Amino acid sequence: MHKSTKKKISVIIPVYNDPSGLKDTLGCLVEQAFPKESFEIIVADNGSTDDTLSLIKSFTNKYPKLIRMVRENSIKSSYAARNKGIREAKGSIISFIDSDMTVEKDWLKKVTASLQKNKADCLVCNVQVVSGEKSIFALYDRMSAFPIEKYVKKAHYTPVGCLTIYKAIFEKMGLFDPKLISGGDHEFGNRVYEAGYKIHYEPAIVMKHPTRSSLKQLLRKAFRIGRGYRQINFYYPNRYKMKYRKILSPWCFFPIKSIVGFVTSKRSNPIWVNAISLEKTLFCLIFWSYLLTNHFGYIYESSHCLKKKKPV
């Protein structure tokens, strides 16, 4: 992490087998109303095996002074890919964006202005979930995904895909934990918060994320996050005890209290308010399926943790 800082901002995009999403992301970034000599775009590939590499090459050939690729092939982890990008970054400020997200042309201009105005060490943008589809699963994802303000104010972290941070903080605090399949943003964010850095949430700066429009996509996410919960509990037992999470606890299989809380907390959401009774019932069933799959992910990872050496 001792690369010379010749740019103001380095935008880092981790990617794995997602040429379509990456094309949209790169397309909006090259159109930024920001001096081209003041920022760079780093695509951190995590071992893609499809047309992703060809797409990256087409963009680097067209914008050789703006876009470059780094590769992380040894560790399969979005956090490891981001770490590779951080090490190679030439900017004093690092902005992360996921490979399927898009932003307006003034995104970088607004990000730098907000950092300076609010004297923040970390800036967190708002994430708007968008979709052209009207499936019940897409509606559910729009209603429930990315409560960023809640993450920042109550849990003291943010999803990495909407984070802007000074590179110097990584040099002092260390990088993301590449062992984690999920939860690395939670662990790093808590580290930054406990160190006393100022994290500012900026609702006016919007980043767009496509919905997960099928039950399979939602449950894959739930399973991955469940595995991540068990991993941070295993690797950081003193910080993430999770005493409530017992593998055979009936509350994890029949989370009535959580479902009641879900129903209550979503009443202010327009999608929930305007939904008919059948849709609300389906939302609750999807939520229950999500929680159950999340716990199965936790159980699955617990079996793997038994084979690993317990951290001291």
PDB file of C-alpha atoms in Angstrom:
ATOM      1  CA  MET A   1       0.000   0.000   0.000  1.00  0.00           C
ATOM      2  CA  HIS A   2       2.840   2.371  -0.698  1.00  0.00           C
ATOM      3  CA  LYS A   3       1.917   3.286  -4.253  1.00  0.00           C
ATOM      4  CA  SER A   4       2.422   6.958  -4.997  1.00  0.00           C
ATOM      5  CA  THR A   5      -0.788   8.973  -4.809  1.00  0.00           C
ATOM      6  CA  LYS A   6      -1.013  10.794  -8.128  1.00  0.00           C
ATOM      7  CA  LYS A   7      -4.791  10.812  -8.382  1.00  0.00           C
ATOM      8  CA  LYS A   8      -7.431  12.360  -6.176  1.00  0.00           C
ATOM      9  CA  ILE A   9      -9.853   9.415  -6.343  1.00  0.00           C
ATOM     10  CA  SER A  10      -9.530   5.734  -7.143  1.00  0.00           C
ATOM     11  CA  VAL A  11     -12.829   4.014  -7.957  1.00  0.00           C
ATOM     12  CA  ILE A  12     -12.585   0.287  -7.250  1.00  0.00           C
ATOM     13  CA  ILE A  13     -14.956  -2.274  -8.783  1.00  0.00           C
ATOM     14  CA  PRO A  14     -14.667  -5.927  -7.683  1.00  0.00           C
ATOM     15  CA  VAL A  15     -16.057  -8.307 -10.291  1.00  0.00           C
ATOM     16  CA  TYR A  16     -16.508 -12.012 -10.902  1.00  0.00           C
ATOM     17  CA  ASN A  17     -18.273 -13.327 -14.022  1.00  0.00           C
ATOM     18  CA  ASP A  18     -20.546 -10.336 -14.542  1.00  0.00           C
ATOM     19  CA  PRO A  19     -19.897  -8.752 -17.965  1.00  0.00           C
ATOM     20  CA  SER A  20     -23.412  -7.322 -18.281  1.00  0.00           C
ATOM     21  CA  GLY A  21     -23.427  -5.595 -14.895  1.00  0.00           C
ATOM     22  CA  LEU A  22     -19.848  -4.393 -15.281  1.00  0.00           C
ATOM     23  CA  LYS A  23     -20.614  -2.875 -18.683  1.00  0.00           C
ATOM     24  CA  ASP A  24     -23.334  -0.708 -17.123  1.00  0.00           C
ATOM     25  CA  THR A  25     -21.084   0.327 -14.243  1.00  0.00           C
ATOM     26  CA  LEU A  26     -18.107   1.247 -16.411  1.00  0.00           C
ATOM     27  CA  GLY A  27     -20.411   3.011 -18.860  1.00  0.00           C
ATOM     28  CA  CYS A  28     -21.624   5.464 -16.218  1.00  0.00           C
ATOM     29  CA  LEU A  29     -18.177   5.948 -14.673  1.00  0.00           C
ATOM     30  CA  VAL A  30     -16.428   6.996 -17.893  1.00  0.00           C
ATOM     31  CA  GLU A  31     -19.105   9.689 -18.293  1.00  0.00           C
ATOM     32  CA  GLN A  32     -18.407  11.309 -14.931  1.00  0.00           C
ATOM     33  CA  ALA A  33     -18.381  15.128 -14.936  1.00  0.00           C
ATOM     34  CA  PHE A  34     -15.065  15.087 -13.109  1.00  0.00           C
ATOM     35  CA  PRO A  35     -11.576  15.879 -14.426  1.00  0.00           C
ATOM     36  CA  LYS A  36     -10.308  12.696 -16.054  1.00  0.00           C
ATOM     37  CA  GLU A  37      -6.783  13.385 -14.852  1.00  0.00           C
ATOM     38  CA  SER A  38      -8.022  13.461 -11.239  1.00  0.00           C
ATOM     39  CA  PHE A  39      -9.456   9.973 -10.962  1.00  0.00           C
ATOM     40  CA  GLU A  40      -8.861   6.403 -12.036  1.00  0.00           C
ATOM     41  CA  ILE A  41     -11.058   3.319 -12.355  1.00  0.00           C
ATOM     42  CA  ILE A  42      -9.639   0.028 -11.103  1.00  0.00           C
ATOM     43  CA  VAL A  43     -11.451  -3.159 -12.061  1.00  0.00           C
ATOM     44  CA  ALA A  44     -10.441  -5.845  -9.555  1.00  0.00           C
ATOM     45  CA  ASP A  45     -11.194  -9.178 -11.205  1.00  0.00           C
ATOM     46  CA  ASN A  46     -11.573 -12.175  -8.901  1.00  0.00           C
ATOM     47  CA  GLY A  47     -10.806 -14.930 -11.379  1.00  0.00           C
ATOM     48  CA  SER A  48     -13.568 -14.534 -13.955  1.00  0.00           C
ATOM     49  CA  THR A  49     -13.943 -17.362 -16.459  1.00  0.00           C
ATOM     50  CA  ASP A  50     -16.515 -15.889 -18.858  1.00  0.00           C
ATOM     51  CA  ASP A  51     -16.586 -12.823 -21.121  1.00  0.00           C
ATOM     52  CA  THR A  52     -15.812 -10.443 -18.258  1.00  0.00           C
ATOM     53  CA  LEU A  53     -12.111 -10.241 -19.121  1.00  0.00           C
ATOM     54  CA  SER A  54     -12.875  -9.450 -22.771  1.00  0.00           C
ATOM     55  CA  LEU A  55     -15.205  -6.670 -21.689  1.00  0.00           C
ATOM     56  CA  ILE A  56     -12.583  -5.216 -19.362  1.00  0.00           C
ATOM     57  CA  LYS A  57     -10.008  -5.322 -22.145  1.00  0.00           C
ATOM     58  CA  SER A  58     -12.337  -3.465 -24.497  1.00  0.00           C
ATOM     59  CA  PHE A  59     -12.728  -0.661 -21.958  1.00  0.00           C
ATOM     60  CA  THR A  60      -9.025  -0.484 -21.039  1.00  0.00           C
ATOM     61  CA  ASN A  61      -8.144  -0.273 -24.749  1.00  0.00           C
ATOM     62  CA  LYS A  62     -10.611   2.569 -25.241  1.00  0.00           C
ATOM     63  CA  TYR A  63      -9.715   4.406 -22.018  1.00  0.00           C
ATOM     64  CA  PRO A  64      -6.072   3.418 -21.309  1.00  0.00           C
ATOM     65  CA  LYS A  65      -5.367   6.451 -19.118  1.00  0.00           C
ATOM     66  CA  LEU A  66      -8.537   6.073 -17.078  1.00  0.00           C
ATOM     67  CA  ILE A  67      -9.209   2.345 -16.566  1.00  0.00           C
ATOM     68  CA  ARG A  68      -6.917  -0.469 -15.552  1.00  0.00           C
ATOM     69  CA  MET A  69      -7.393  -4.016 -14.351  1.00  0.00           C
ATOM     70  CA  VAL A  70      -5.852  -5.871 -11.423  1.00  0.00           C
ATOM     71  CA  ARG A  71      -6.423  -9.561 -10.739  1.00  0.00           C
ATOM     72  CA  GLU A  72      -6.853 -11.503  -7.527  1.00  0.00           C
ATOM     73  CA  ASN A  73      -6.812 -15.184  -8.467  1.00  0.00           C
ATOM     74  CA  SER A  74      -5.428 -16.769  -5.313  1.00  0.00           C
ATOM     75  CA  ILE A  75      -8.325 -15.947  -2.938  1.00  0.00           C
ATOM     76  CA  LYS A  76     -11.981 -16.241  -3.978  1.00  0.00           C
ATOM     77  CA  SER A  77     -13.442 -13.294  -2.105  1.00  0.00           C
ATOM     78  CA  SER A  78     -14.858  -9.916  -3.079  1.00  0.00           C
ATOM     79  CA  TYR A  79     -12.959  -8.495  -0.099  1.00  0.00           C
ATOM     80  CA  ALA A  80      -9.687  -9.950  -1.378  1.00  0.00           C
ATOM     81  CA  ALA A  81     -10.383  -8.383  -4.786  1.00  0.00           C
ATOM     82  CA  ARG A  82     -11.048  -5.015  -3.154  1.00  0.00           C
ATOM     83  CA  ASN A  83      -7.834  -5.366  -1.125  1.00  0.00           C
ATOM     84  CA  LYS A  84      -5.902  -5.906  -4.351  1.00  0.00           C
ATOM     85  CA  GLY A  85      -7.437  -2.742  -5.765  1.00  0.00           C
ATOM     86  CA  ILE A  86      -6.617  -0.767  -2.618  1.00  0.00           C
ATOM     87  CA  ARG A  87      -2.962  -1.833  -2.748  1.00  0.00           C
ATOM     88  CA  GLU A  88      -2.682  -0.687  -6.355  1.00  0.00           C
ATOM     89  CA  ALA A  89      -4.692   2.517  -5.971  1.00  0.00           C
ATOM     90  CA  LYS A  90      -2.995   5.832  -6.730  1.00  0.00           C
ATOM     91  CA  GLY A  91      -5.732   8.005  -5.265  1.00  0.00           C
ATOM     92  CA  SER A  92      -5.784   9.516  -1.796  1.00  0.00           C
ATOM     93  CA  ILE A  93      -9.547   8.842  -1.713  1.00  0.00           C
ATOM     94  CA  ILE A  94     -11.087   5.476  -2.548  1.00  0.00           C
ATOM     95  CA  SER A  95     -14.668   5.015  -3.702  1.00  0.00           C
ATOM     96  CA  PHE A  96     -16.153   1.542  -4.001  1.00  0.00           C
ATOM     97  CA  ILE A  97     -18.940   0.526  -6.336  1.00  0.00           C
ATOM     98  CA  ASP A  98     -20.209  -2.972  -7.138  1.00  0.00           C
ATOM     99  CA  SER A  99     -20.107  -4.289 -10.689  1.00  0.00           C
ATOM    100  CA  ASP A 100     -23.870  -4.084 -11.203  1.00  0.00           C
ATOM    101  CA  MET A 101     -24.424  -0.598  -9.776  1.00  0.00           C
ATOM    102  CA  THR A 102     -24.834   2.702 -11.631  1.00  0.00           C
ATOM    103  CA  VAL A 103     -24.512   6.365 -10.668  1.00  0.00           C
ATOM    104  CA  GLU A 104     -25.323   9.766 -12.153  1.00  0.00           C
ATOM    105  CA  LYS A 105     -22.700  11.850 -13.967  1.00  0.00           C
ATOM    106  CA  ASP A 106     -22.146  14.109 -10.959  1.00  0.00           C
ATOM    107  CA  TRP A 107     -21.513  11.265  -8.494  1.00  0.00           C
ATOM    108  CA  LEU A 108     -17.790  11.880  -7.961  1.00  0.00           C
ATOM    109  CA  LYS A 109     -18.307  15.637  -7.818  1.00  0.00           C
ATOM    110  CA  LYS A 110     -20.943  15.260  -5.096  1.00  0.00           C
ATOM    111  CA  VAL A 111     -18.896  12.689  -3.169  1.00  0.00           C
ATOM    112  CA  THR A 112     -15.809  14.896  -2.932  1.00  0.00           C
ATOM    113  CA  ALA A 113     -17.904  17.956  -2.056  1.00  0.00           C
ATOM    114  CA  SER A 114     -19.730  16.111   0.741  1.00  0.00           C
ATOM    115  CA  LEU A 115     -16.503  14.712   2.196  1.00  0.00           C
ATOM    116  CA  GLN A 116     -15.065  18.211   2.439  1.00  0.00           C
ATOM    117  CA  LYS A 117     -18.263  19.923   3.613  1.00  0.00           C
ATOM    118  CA  ASN A 118     -18.978  17.408   6.383  1.00  0.00           C
ATOM    119  CA  LYS A 119     -15.327  16.908   7.342  1.00  0.00           C
ATOM    120  CA  ALA A 120     -15.929  13.169   7.223  1.00  0.00           C
ATOM    121  CA  ASP A 121     -13.394  10.365   7.212  1.00  0.00           C
ATOM    122  CA  CYS A 122     -15.835   8.002   5.506  1.00  0.00           C
ATOM    123  CA  LEU A 123     -18.786   8.889   3.315  1.00  0.00           C
ATOM    124  CA  VAL A 124     -21.736   6.554   2.820  1.00  0.00           C
ATOM    125  CA  CYS A 125     -24.098   7.050  -0.122  1.00  0.00           C
ATOM    126  CA  ASN A 126     -27.764   6.177  -0.362  1.00  0.00           C
ATOM    127  CA  VAL A 127     -28.608   3.023  -2.354  1.00  0.00           C
ATOM    128  CA  GLN A 128     -31.782   2.898  -4.405  1.00  0.00           C
ATOM    129  CA  VAL A 129     -32.952  -0.534  -5.544  1.00  0.00           C
ATOM    130  CA  VAL A 130     -34.372  -0.380  -9.069  1.00  0.00           C
ATOM    131  CA  SER A 131     -35.920  -2.875 -11.458  1.00  0.00           C
ATOM    132  CA  GLY A 132     -37.957  -3.000 -14.630  1.00  0.00           C
ATOM    133  CA  GLU A 133     -39.523  -6.226 -13.425  1.00  0.00           C
ATOM    134  CA  LYS A 134     -42.668  -6.398 -11.316  1.00  0.00           C
ATOM    135  CA  SER A 135     -42.317  -9.866  -9.795  1.00  0.00           C
ATOM    136  CA  ILE A 136     -43.260 -10.289  -6.146  1.00  0.00           C
ATOM    137  CA  PHE A 137     -39.612 -11.046  -5.407  1.00  0.00           C
ATOM    138  CA  ALA A 138     -38.424  -7.814  -7.031  1.00  0.00           C
ATOM    139  CA  LEU A 139     -41.024  -5.887  -5.021  1.00  0.00           C
ATOM    140  CA  TYR A 140     -39.854  -7.579  -1.832  1.00  0.00           C
ATOM    141  CA  ASP A 141     -36.224  -6.718  -2.578  1.00  0.00           C
ATOM    142  CA  ARG A 142     -37.113  -3.078  -3.250  1.00  0.00           C
ATOM    143  CA  MET A 143     -38.936  -2.945   0.061  1.00  0.00           C
ATOM    144  CA  SER A 144     -36.337  -4.646   2.227  1.00  0.00           C
ATOM    145  CA  ALA A 145     -32.877  -4.168   0.703  1.00  0.00           C
ATOM    146  CA  PHE A 146     -30.206  -1.679   1.773  1.00  0.00           C
ATOM    147  CA  PRO A 147     -31.483   0.185   4.844  1.00  0.00           C
ATOM    148  CA  ILE A 148     -28.203   2.099   4.724  1.00  0.00           C
ATOM    149  CA  GLU A 149     -29.051   4.753   7.323  1.00  0.00           C
ATOM    150  CA  LYS A 150     -29.979   2.032   9.821  1.00  0.00           C
ATOM    151  CA  TYR A 151     -26.692   0.224   9.214  1.00  0.00           C
ATOM    152  CA  VAL A 152     -24.680   3.408   9.756  1.00  0.00           C
ATOM    153  CA  LYS A 153     -26.493   4.730  12.832  1.00  0.00           C
ATOM    154  CA  LYS A 154     -27.283   1.508  14.675  1.00  0.00           C
ATOM    155  CA  ALA A 155     -24.720  -1.059  13.545  1.00  0.00           C
ATOM    156  CA  HIS A 156     -21.888   1.410  12.730  1.00  0.00           C
ATOM    157  CA  TYR A 157     -20.940   0.049   9.320  1.00  0.00           C
ATOM    158  CA  THR A 158     -22.005   0.232   5.708  1.00  0.00           C
ATOM    159  CA  PRO A 159     -22.043  -2.111   2.710  1.00  0.00           C
ATOM    160  CA  VAL A 160     -18.759  -1.539   0.904  1.00  0.00           C
ATOM    161  CA  GLY A 161     -20.451  -0.905  -2.437  1.00  0.00           C
ATOM    162  CA  CYS A 162     -21.509   2.594  -1.380  1.00  0.00           C
ATOM    163  CA  LEU A 163     -18.461   3.575   0.693  1.00  0.00           C
ATOM    164  CA  THR A 164     -15.949   6.358   0.029  1.00  0.00           C
ATOM    165  CA  ILE A 165     -12.973   6.508   2.376  1.00  0.00           C
ATOM    166  CA  TYR A 166      -9.486   7.987   2.620  1.00  0.00           C
ATOM    167  CA  LYS A 167      -6.771   5.518   1.682  1.00  0.00           C
ATOM    168  CA  ALA A 168      -4.754   6.577   4.724  1.00  0.00           C
ATOM    169  CA  ILE A 169      -7.369   4.901   6.941  1.00  0.00           C
ATOM    170  CA  PHE A 170      -6.593   1.525   5.358  1.00  0.00           C
ATOM    171  CA  GLU A 171      -2.911   2.172   5.971  1.00  0.00           C
ATOM    172  CA  LYS A 172      -3.640   2.716   9.667  1.00  0.00           C
ATOM    173  CA  MET A 173      -6.466   0.214  10.236  1.00  0.00           C
ATOM    174  CA  GLY A 174      -5.589  -2.567   7.819  1.00  0.00           C
ATOM    175  CA  LEU A 175      -7.604  -3.974   4.926  1.00  0.00           C
ATOM    176  CA  PHE A 176     -10.777  -6.065   4.697  1.00  0.00           C
ATOM    177  CA  ASP A 177     -10.621  -9.600   6.064  1.00  0.00           C
ATOM    178  CA  PRO A 178     -10.395 -11.777   2.908  1.00  0.00           C
ATOM    179  CA  LYS A 179     -11.376 -14.939   4.815  1.00  0.00           C
ATOM    180  CA  LEU A 180     -14.977 -13.758   5.084  1.00  0.00           C
ATOM    181  CA  ILE A 181     -17.526 -14.678   2.435  1.00  0.00           C
ATOM    182  CA  SER A 182     -19.863 -12.026   3.865  1.00  0.00           C
ATOM    183  CA  GLY A 183     -19.715  -9.587   6.767  1.00  0.00           C
ATOM    184  CA  GLY A 184     -16.308  -8.144   5.905  1.00  0.00           C
ATOM    185  CA  ASP A 185     -17.878  -4.701   5.520  1.00  0.00           C
ATOM    186  CA  HIS A 186     -19.467  -5.105   8.973  1.00  0.00           C
ATOM    187  CA  GLU A 187     -16.176  -6.117  10.603  1.00  0.00           C
ATOM    188  CA  PHE A 188     -14.152  -3.361   8.918  1.00  0.00           C
ATOM    189  CA  GLY A 189     -16.801  -0.715   9.555  1.00  0.00           C
ATOM    190  CA  ASN A 190     -16.904  -1.546  13.246  1.00  0.00           C
ATOM    191  CA  ARG A 191     -13.107  -1.301  13.380  1.00  0.00           C
ATOM    192  CA  VAL A 192     -13.222   2.157  11.819  1.00  0.00           C
ATOM    193  CA  TYR A 193     -16.038   3.329  14.101  1.00  0.00           C
ATOM    194  CA  GLU A 194     -14.297   2.054  17.252  1.00  0.00           C
ATOM    195  CA  ALA A 195     -11.136   3.892  16.205  1.00  0.00           C
ATOM    196  CA  GLY A 196     -13.083   7.161  16.315  1.00  0.00           C
ATOM    197  CA  TYR A 197     -13.292   7.993  12.619  1.00  0.00           C
ATOM    198  CA  LYS A 198     -16.275  10.045  11.466  1.00  0.00           C
ATOM    199  CA  ILE A 199     -18.720   8.156   9.227  1.00  0.00           C
ATOM    200  CA  HIS A 200     -21.188  10.429   7.428  1.00  0.00           C
ATOM    201  CA  TYR A 201     -24.328   9.184   5.663  1.00  0.00           C
ATOM    202  CA  GLU A 202     -25.349  11.309   2.665  1.00  0.00           C
ATOM    203  CA  PRO A 203     -28.919  10.464   1.549  1.00  0.00           C
ATOM    204  CA  ALA A 204     -28.813  12.973  -1.320  1.00  0.00           C
ATOM    205  CA  ILE A 205     -26.118  11.008  -3.180  1.00  0.00           C
ATOM    206  CA  VAL A 206     -27.885   8.050  -4.772  1.00  0.00           C
ATOM    207  CA  MET A 207     -26.315   4.889  -6.173  1.00  0.00           C
ATOM    208  CA  LYS A 208     -28.604   2.489  -8.035  1.00  0.00           C
ATOM    209  CA  HIS A 209     -28.588  -1.263  -7.494  1.00  0.00           C
ATOM    210  CA  PRO A 210     -30.673  -3.757  -9.521  1.00  0.00           C
ATOM    211  CA  THR A 211     -33.188  -5.878  -7.651  1.00  0.00           C
ATOM    212  CA  ARG A 212     -32.908  -9.575  -7.087  1.00  0.00           C
ATOM    213  CA  SER A 213     -35.936 -10.624  -9.075  1.00  0.00           C
ATOM    214  CA  SER A 214     -36.246 -14.321  -8.228  1.00  0.00           C
ATOM    215  CA  LEU A 215     -36.595 -16.380  -5.071  1.00  0.00           C
ATOM    216  CA  LYS A 216     -33.390 -18.231  -5.961  1.00  0.00           C
ATOM    217  CA  GLN A 217     -31.389 -14.989  -6.013  1.00  0.00           C
ATOM    218  CA  LEU A 218     -32.846 -13.862  -2.673  1.00  0.00           C
ATOM    219  CA  LEU A 219     -32.152 -17.191  -0.989  1.00  0.00           C
ATOM    220  CA  ARG A 220     -28.595 -17.381  -2.352  1.00  0.00           C
ATOM    221  CA  LYS A 221     -27.982 -14.014  -0.713  1.00  0.00           C
ATOM    222  CA  ALA A 222     -29.563 -15.230   2.550  1.00  0.00           C
ATOM    223  CA  PHE A 223     -27.408 -18.369   2.591  1.00  0.00           C
ATOM    224  CA  ARG A 224     -24.209 -16.386   1.951  1.00  0.00           C
ATOM    225  CA  ILE A 225     -25.012 -13.870   4.693  1.00  0.00           C
ATOM    226  CA  GLY A 226     -25.798 -16.704   7.117  1.00  0.00           C
ATOM    227  CA  ARG A 227     -22.378 -18.195   6.406  1.00  0.00           C
ATOM    228  CA  GLY A 228     -20.820 -14.785   6.988  1.00  0.00           C
ATOM    229  CA  TYR A 229     -22.515 -14.453  10.395  1.00  0.00           C
ATOM    230  CA  ARG A 230     -20.936 -17.721  11.490  1.00  0.00           C
ATOM    231  CA  GLN A 231     -17.543 -16.754  10.117  1.00  0.00           C
ATOM    232  CA  ILE A 232     -17.286 -13.443  11.975  1.00  0.00           C
ATOM    233  CA  ASN A 233     -18.533 -15.207  15.097  1.00  0.00           C
ATOM    234  CA  PHE A 234     -15.773 -17.805  14.642  1.00  0.00           C
ATOM    235  CA  TYR A 235     -12.894 -15.479  13.734  1.00  0.00           C
ATOM    236  CA  TYR A 236     -13.894 -12.639  16.090  1.00  0.00           C
ATOM    237  CA  PRO A 237     -15.563 -14.412  19.033  1.00  0.00           C
ATOM    238  CA  ASN A 238     -14.974 -11.575  21.493  1.00  0.00           C
ATOM    239  CA  ARG A 239     -16.601  -8.971  19.258  1.00  0.00           C
ATOM    240  CA  TYR A 240     -19.419 -10.998  17.724  1.00  0.00           C
ATOM    241  CA  LYS A 241     -20.676 -13.464  20.315  1.00  0.00           C
ATOM    242  CA  MET A 242     -24.192 -13.978  18.887  1.00  0.00           C
ATOM    243  CA  LYS A 243     -25.432 -15.703  22.031  1.00  0.00           C
ATOM    244  CA  TYR A 244     -28.959 -15.789  20.616  1.00  0.00           C
ATOM    245  CA  ARG A 245     -27.871 -17.901  17.638  1.00  0.00           C
ATOM    246  CA  LYS A 246     -28.095 -21.562  18.556  1.00  0.00           C
ATOM    247  CA  ILE A 247     -27.978 -24.077  15.709  1.00  0.00           C
ATOM    248  CA  LEU A 248     -31.036 -26.032  16.889  1.00  0.00           C
ATOM    249  CA  SER A 249     -32.922 -23.139  18.432  1.00  0.00           C
ATOM    250  CA  PRO A 250     -36.628 -23.314  17.489  1.00  0.00           C
ATOM    251  CA  TRP A 251     -36.650 -19.493  17.290  1.00  0.00           C
ATOM    252  CA  CYS A 252     -34.386 -19.718  14.228  1.00  0.00           C
ATOM    253  CA  PHE A 253     -36.791 -22.084  12.451  1.00  0.00           C
ATOM    254  CA  PHE A 254     -40.005 -20.384  13.532  1.00  0.00           C
ATOM    255  CA  PRO A 255     -38.995 -16.698  13.929  1.00  0.00           C
ATOM    256  CA  ILE A 256     -42.476 -15.422  14.784  1.00  0.00           C
ATOM    257  CA  LYS A 257     -41.126 -12.393  16.660  1.00  0.00           C
ATOM    258  CA  SER A 258     -38.958 -11.386  13.688  1.00  0.00           C
ATOM    259  CA  ILE A 259     -41.863 -11.740  11.274  1.00  0.00           C
ATOM    260  CA  VAL A 260     -44.086  -9.592  13.497  1.00  0.00           C
ATOM    261  CA  GLY A 261     -41.282  -7.004  13.617  1.00  0.00           C
ATOM    262  CA  PHE A 262     -40.996  -7.171   9.828  1.00  0.00           C
ATOM    263  CA  VAL A 263     -44.701  -6.515   9.385  1.00  0.00           C
ATOM    264  CA  THR A 264     -44.612  -3.568  11.787  1.00  0.00           C
ATOM    265  CA  SER A 265     -41.415  -1.955  10.523  1.00  0.00           C
ATOM    266  CA  LYS A 266     -42.466  -2.004   6.853  1.00  0.00           C
ATOM    267  CA  ARG A 267     -45.778  -0.188   7.296  1.00  0.00           C
ATOM    268  CA  SER A 268     -44.171   3.140   6.323  1.00  0.00           C
ATOM    269  CA  ASN A 269     -42.762   1.737   3.072  1.00  0.00           C
ATOM    270  CA  PRO A 270     -44.936   2.707   0.066  1.00  0.00           C
ATOM    271  CA  ILE A 271     -44.619  -0.776  -1.407  1.00  0.00           C
ATOM    272  CA  TRP A 272     -45.936  -2.275   1.824  1.00  0.00           C
ATOM    273  CA  VAL A 273     -48.611   0.365   2.337  1.00  0.00           C
ATOM    274  CA  ASN A 274     -49.996  -0.005  -1.191  1.00  0.00           C
ATOM    275  CA  ALA A 275     -49.785  -3.799  -1.261  1.00  0.00           C
ATOM    276  CA  ILE A 276     -52.963  -5.841  -1.147  1.00  0.00           C
ATOM    277  CA  SER A 277     -53.496  -8.504   1.544  1.00  0.00           C
ATOM    278  CA  LEU A 278     -52.288 -11.344  -0.686  1.00  0.00           C
ATOM    279  CA  GLU A 279     -49.040  -9.500  -1.495  1.00  0.00           C
ATOM    280  CA  LYS A 280     -48.440  -8.783   2.202  1.00  0.00           C
ATOM    281  CA  THR A 281     -48.915 -12.468   2.981  1.00  0.00           C
ATOM    282  CA  LEU A 282     -46.423 -13.383   0.246  1.00  0.00           C
ATOM    283  CA  PHE A 283     -43.937 -10.818   1.583  1.00  0.00           C
ATOM    284  CA  CYS A 284     -44.108 -12.503   4.993  1.00  0.00           C
ATOM    285  CA  LEU A 285     -43.609 -15.956   3.450  1.00  0.00           C
ATOM    286  CA  ILE A 286     -40.588 -14.725   1.496  1.00  0.00           C
ATOM    287  CA  PHE A 287     -39.195 -13.152   4.660  1.00  0.00           C
ATOM    288  CA  TRP A 288     -39.652 -16.425   6.586  1.00  0.00           C
ATOM    289  CA  SER A 289     -37.937 -18.353   3.748  1.00  0.00           C
ATOM    290  CA  TYR A 290     -35.112 -15.815   3.802  1.00  0.00           C
ATOM    291  CA  LEU A 291     -34.583 -16.193   7.570  1.00  0.00           C
ATOM    292  CA  LEU A 292     -34.719 -19.983   7.372  1.00  0.00           C
ATOM    293  CA  THR A 293     -32.200 -20.118   4.516  1.00  0.00           C
ATOM    294  CA  ASN A 294     -29.995 -17.653   6.374  1.00  0.00           C
ATOM    295  CA  HIS A 295     -29.921 -20.030   9.343  1.00  0.00           C
ATOM    296  CA  PHE A 296     -29.136 -22.997   7.093  1.00  0.00           C
ATOM    297  CA  GLY A 297     -26.145 -21.001   5.859  1.00  0.00           C
ATOM    298  CA  TYR A 298     -25.110 -20.493   9.477  1.00  0.00           C
ATOM    299  CA  ILE A 299     -25.408 -24.257  10.147  1.00  0.00           C
ATOM    300  CA  TYR A 300     -23.488 -25.091   6.962  1.00  0.00           C
ATOM    301  CA  GLU A 301     -20.604 -22.804   7.902  1.00  0.00           C
ATOM    302  CA  SER A 302     -20.585 -24.157  11.469  1.00  0.00           C
ATOM    303  CA  SER A 303     -19.699 -27.604  10.103  1.00  0.00           C
ATOM    304  CA  HIS A 304     -16.755 -26.050   8.258  1.00  0.00           C
ATOM    305  CA  CYS A 305     -15.633 -24.115  11.330  1.00  0.00           C
ATOM    306  CA  LEU A 306     -15.298 -27.388  13.258  1.00  0.00           C
ATOM    307  CA  LYS A 307     -12.445 -28.302  10.885  1.00  0.00           C
ATOM    308  CA  LYS A 308     -10.597 -25.025  11.416  1.00  0.00           C
ATOM    309  CA  LYS A 309      -8.267 -23.974  14.174  1.00  0.00           C
ATOM    310  CA  LYS A 310     -10.069 -21.828  16.747  1.00  0.00           C
ATOM    311  CA  PRO A 311      -8.652 -18.271  16.889  1.00  0.00           C
ATOM    312  CA  VAL A 312      -6.781 -17.402  20.075  1.00  0.00           C
TER     313      VAL A 312
END
